[in-house]
CSV table of C-alpha atoms in Angstrom, one decimal:
chain,number,residue,atom,x,y,z
A,17,UNK,CA,39.2,20.6,32.2
A,18,UNK,CA,39.6,17.4,33.8
A,19,UNK,CA,36.9,17.6,36.8
A,20,UNK,CA,39.4,15.5,38.9
A,21,UNK,CA,42.1,18.4,38.6
A,22,UNK,CA,39.6,21.2,39.9
A,23,UNK,CA,40.7,23.3,42.5
A,24,UNK,CA,40.1,22.4,46.1
A,25,UNK,CA,37.4,24.9,46.4
A,26,UNK,CA,35.2,23.1,43.9
A,27,UNK,CA,35.8,19.7,45.3
A,28,UNK,CA,32.4,19.8,46.9
A,29,UNK,CA,30.7,19.4,43.5
A,30,UNK,CA,32.1,16.0,43.2
A,31,UNK,CA,29.9,13.0,43.9
A,32,UNK,CA,31.8,10.6,46.0
A,33,UNK,CA,28.6,9.0,47.7
A,34,UNK,CA,26.0,7.8,45.1
A,35,UNK,CA,27.2,5.4,42.4
A,36,UNK,CA,24.0,4.7,40.7
A,37,UNK,CA,20.2,5.2,40.9
A,38,UNK,CA,17.9,2.4,39.6
A,39,UNK,CA,14.4,1.8,39.4
A,40,UNK,CA,12.1,-1.3,38.5
A,41,UNK,CA,8.5,-2.1,38.5
A,42,UNK,CA,7.8,1.5,38.8
A,43,UNK,CA,3.9,1.9,38.3
A,44,UNK,CA,2.2,5.3,38.8
A,45,UNK,CA,-1.8,5.0,38.6
A,46,UNK,CA,-4.4,7.6,38.9
A,47,UNK,CA,-8.2,7.5,38.8
A,48,UNK,CA,-9.6,8.6,35.6
A,49,UNK,CA,-11.9,11.7,36.2
A,50,UNK,CA,-14.7,10.8,33.9
A,51,UNK,CA,-15.0,7.0,34.3
A,52,UNK,CA,-13.5,6.5,37.8
A,53,UNK,CA,-11.5,3.6,36.4
A,54,UNK,CA,-7.6,3.4,37.3
A,55,UNK,CA,-5.3,4.4,34.7
A,56,UNK,CA,-1.4,3.7,34.6
A,57,UNK,CA,0.4,6.7,33.9
A,58,UNK,CA,3.7,4.6,34.0
A,59,UNK,CA,3.4,0.8,33.8
A,60,UNK,CA,6.4,-1.4,35.1
A,61,UNK,CA,9.0,0.9,34.1
A,62,UNK,CA,12.8,0.2,34.9
A,63,UNK,CA,16.0,2.1,34.5
A,64,UNK,CA,19.4,2.7,35.5
A,65,UNK,CA,21.6,6.0,35.8
A,66,UNK,CA,25.3,5.6,36.9
A,67,UNK,CA,27.2,8.2,38.6
A,68,UNK,CA,28.7,10.7,36.0
A,69,UNK,CA,26.4,9.6,33.3
A,70,UNK,CA,24.0,12.4,31.8
A,71,UNK,CA,20.6,11.0,31.0
A,72,UNK,CA,18.0,13.0,29.0
A,73,UNK,CA,14.2,12.0,29.6
A,74,UNK,CA,12.5,12.8,26.2
A,75,UNK,CA,9.1,12.4,24.7
A,76,UNK,CA,5.7,14.3,23.6
A,77,UNK,CA,3.7,16.3,25.8
A,78,UNK,CA,1.7,14.3,28.3
A,79,UNK,CA,3.7,11.1,28.1
A,80,UNK,CA,4.7,10.9,31.7
A,81,UNK,CA,8.2,12.6,31.9
A,82,UNK,CA,7.2,14.7,34.8
A,83,UNK,CA,5.5,11.9,36.4
A,84,UNK,CA,8.5,9.8,36.2
A,85,UNK,CA,10.8,12.3,37.6
A,86,UNK,CA,8.4,13.1,40.4
A,87,UNK,CA,8.1,9.4,41.3
A,88,UNK,CA,11.9,8.9,41.3
A,89,UNK,CA,12.4,11.9,43.5
A,90,UNK,CA,9.6,10.6,45.7
A,91,UNK,CA,7.8,13.8,45.5
A,92,UNK,CA,4.2,14.0,46.6
A,93,UNK,CA,1.8,13.4,43.7
A,94,UNK,CA,-1.8,12.6,43.6
A,95,UNK,CA,-1.4,8.9,42.6
A,96,UNK,CA,-0.6,5.6,43.7
A,97,UNK,CA,3.2,4.7,43.2
A,98,UNK,CA,4.5,1.1,43.2
A,99,UNK,CA,7.9,-0.2,42.5
A,100,UNK,CA,11.5,0.2,43.8
A,101,UNK,CA,13.7,3.2,43.3
A,102,UNK,CA,17.2,2.4,44.7
A,103,UNK,CA,20.4,4.1,45.4
A,104,UNK,CA,23.4,1.8,44.9
A,105,UNK,CA,20.9,-1.1,44.9
A,106,UNK,CA,19.5,-0.3,48.3
A,107,UNK,CA,15.9,1.2,48.8
A,108,UNK,CA,16.5,3.7,51.3
A,109,UNK,CA,14.0,5.3,53.8
A,110,UNK,CA,12.7,8.7,52.9
A,111,UNK,CA,14.9,10.6,55.1
A,112,UNK,CA,18.2,8.9,54.1
A,113,UNK,CA,17.0,9.2,50.3
A,114,UNK,CA,16.4,13.1,50.7
A,115,UNK,CA,20.0,13.4,52.3
A,116,UNK,CA,21.7,12.1,49.3
A,117,UNK,CA,19.2,13.5,46.4
A,118,UNK,CA,17.9,16.7,45.4
A,119,UNK,CA,15.2,17.9,42.9
A,120,UNK,CA,15.5,21.0,40.9
A,121,UNK,CA,12.2,22.2,39.7
A,122,UNK,CA,11.8,23.3,35.8
A,123,UNK,CA,10.7,26.7,35.9
A,124,UNK,CA,10.2,28.5,32.6
A,125,UNK,CA,11.8,31.7,33.8
A,126,UNK,CA,14.2,32.0,30.7
A,127,UNK,CA,13.4,33.8,27.5
A,128,UNK,CA,11.7,31.4,25.2
A,129,UNK,CA,13.5,32.5,22.0
A,130,UNK,CA,16.9,31.7,23.6
A,131,UNK,CA,16.2,28.0,23.9
């Protein structure tokens, strides 16, 4: 089904506001519990997702996938976050950012044998 031809009742699912989300220089640093040294979990990461694209974040356990998503969503984390996360090339204030974005948490509520 062509999403442009959906019934009027479903038009609210279409994104007409945000055209791209981009990030650059994204670095997330934490203190190592044993040594007290600063350790970069993400180091100068950049990326771009255009409206309508499907983007998969993949990697082994502990590689920083959740950290990346939390940093992109500006969720509070116990780390120092540097870099830019932009909506349509503009770095928005937190209130405006929250108005045009949302975050759905990953809960393991499904039956594991069905995945």
